[in-house]
């Protein structure tokens, strides 16, 4: 678990750092694209909604929600594949390449 903490933490830090770009121009192409990235959208889409007083196109909000849901389902599916094989190698620390092999193999 310690190997995965830093990348997951960065998924929370990057959108917080990008809020200044959202505040500057909430309807720019950069703001729209960043707010549609599933790991960034819970923070950035909410910031865009607040900044524009809810005047965003509904399709952007719905697309953001749909992408987040699809990412959630895919993440659970991948985690289940890793867990199914990883539980059998109790006591051995898996490498990143082994984890990718488990995802592809099962």
C-alpha positions as CSV (number, residue, x, y, z in Angstrom):
1,X,0.0,0.0,0.0
2,X,2.9,2.4,0.7
3,X,4.0,2.2,-3.0
4,X,0.6,3.5,-4.1
5,X,0.1,6.4,-1.6
6,X,2.1,9.1,-3.5
7,X,0.4,8.8,-6.9
8,X,-3.0,8.8,-5.2
9,X,-2.0,11.8,-3.2
10,X,-1.0,13.6,-6.4
11,X,-4.5,12.9,-7.8
12,X,-5.8,15.2,-5.0
13,X,-3.0,17.8,-5.0
14,X,-3.0,18.5,-8.8
15,X,-6.6,19.7,-9.0
16,X,-6.2,21.9,-5.9
17,X,-3.2,23.5,-7.6
18,X,-5.3,24.0,-10.8
19,X,-8.1,25.9,-9.1
20,X,-6.4,29.2,-9.8
21,X,-6.7,28.5,-13.6
22,X,-10.4,27.7,-13.0
23,X,-11.0,30.9,-11.1
24,X,-9.3,33.0,-13.8
25,X,-11.4,31.7,-16.6
26,X,-14.0,29.0,-15.7
27,X,-15.1,28.5,-19.3
28,X,-11.8,28.2,-21.0
29,X,-10.9,25.0,-22.9
30,X,-8.3,24.2,-20.2
31,X,-10.9,24.5,-17.4
32,X,-13.4,22.4,-19.3
33,X,-10.9,19.6,-20.1
34,X,-9.4,19.5,-16.6
35,X,-12.9,19.4,-15.0
36,X,-13.8,16.4,-17.1
37,X,-10.8,14.2,-16.0
38,X,-12.5,11.7,-13.7
39,X,-10.0,12.0,-10.8
40,X,-10.0,15.9,-11.0
41,X,-13.7,16.5,-11.6
42,X,-15.1,16.2,-8.1
43,X,-12.9,19.2,-7.1
44,X,-12.7,21.2,-10.3
45,X,-16.2,20.7,-11.6
46,X,-17.6,21.8,-8.2
47,X,-15.3,24.9,-8.3
48,X,-16.6,25.7,-11.8
49,X,-20.2,25.4,-10.7
50,X,-19.6,27.7,-7.7
51,X,-17.6,30.3,-9.7
52,X,-20.2,30.5,-12.6
53,X,-23.2,30.4,-10.2
54,X,-24.4,27.2,-11.8
55,X,-24.4,28.6,-15.4
56,X,-22.5,25.7,-16.9
57,X,-23.9,23.6,-19.7
58,X,-25.7,20.6,-18.3
59,X,-24.0,18.2,-20.7
60,X,-20.6,19.1,-19.1
61,X,-21.9,18.3,-15.6
62,X,-23.6,15.1,-16.7
63,X,-20.5,14.0,-18.7
64,X,-18.4,14.6,-15.6
65,X,-20.6,12.5,-13.5
66,X,-20.8,9.7,-16.1
67,X,-17.0,9.6,-16.5
68,X,-16.6,9.4,-12.7
69,X,-19.1,6.5,-12.5
70,X,-17.3,4.6,-15.3
71,X,-14.0,5.2,-13.7
72,X,-15.3,3.9,-10.4
73,X,-16.6,0.7,-12.0
74,X,-13.4,0.2,-13.9
75,X,-11.3,0.8,-10.8
76,X,-13.3,-1.8,-8.8
77,X,-13.0,-4.3,-11.6
78,X,-9.2,-3.9,-11.8
79,X,-8.9,-4.0,-8.0
80,X,-10.9,-7.2,-7.9
81,X,-8.5,-8.8,-10.5
82,X,-5.5,-7.7,-8.5
83,X,-7.0,-8.9,-5.2
84,X,-8.0,-12.3,-6.6
85,X,-4.4,-13.2,-7.5
86,X,-2.6,-11.0,-4.9
87,X,-4.3,-12.7,-2.0
88,X,-2.7,-16.0,-3.0
89,X,0.9,-14.7,-2.6
90,X,0.6,-13.8,1.1
91,X,3.8,-12.6,2.6
92,X,5.5,-11.6,-0.7
93,X,5.7,-8.0,-1.7
94,X,4.5,-7.6,-5.3
95,X,6.3,-5.4,-7.8
96,X,4.5,-3.1,-10.1
97,X,5.3,-5.3,-13.1
98,X,3.7,-8.3,-11.3
99,X,0.6,-6.3,-10.6
100,X,0.3,-5.4,-14.3
101,X,0.7,-9.1,-15.2
102,X,-2.1,-10.0,-12.8
103,X,-4.4,-7.5,-14.5
104,X,-3.6,-8.8,-18.0
105,X,-3.6,-12.5,-17.0
106,X,-6.8,-12.9,-15.2
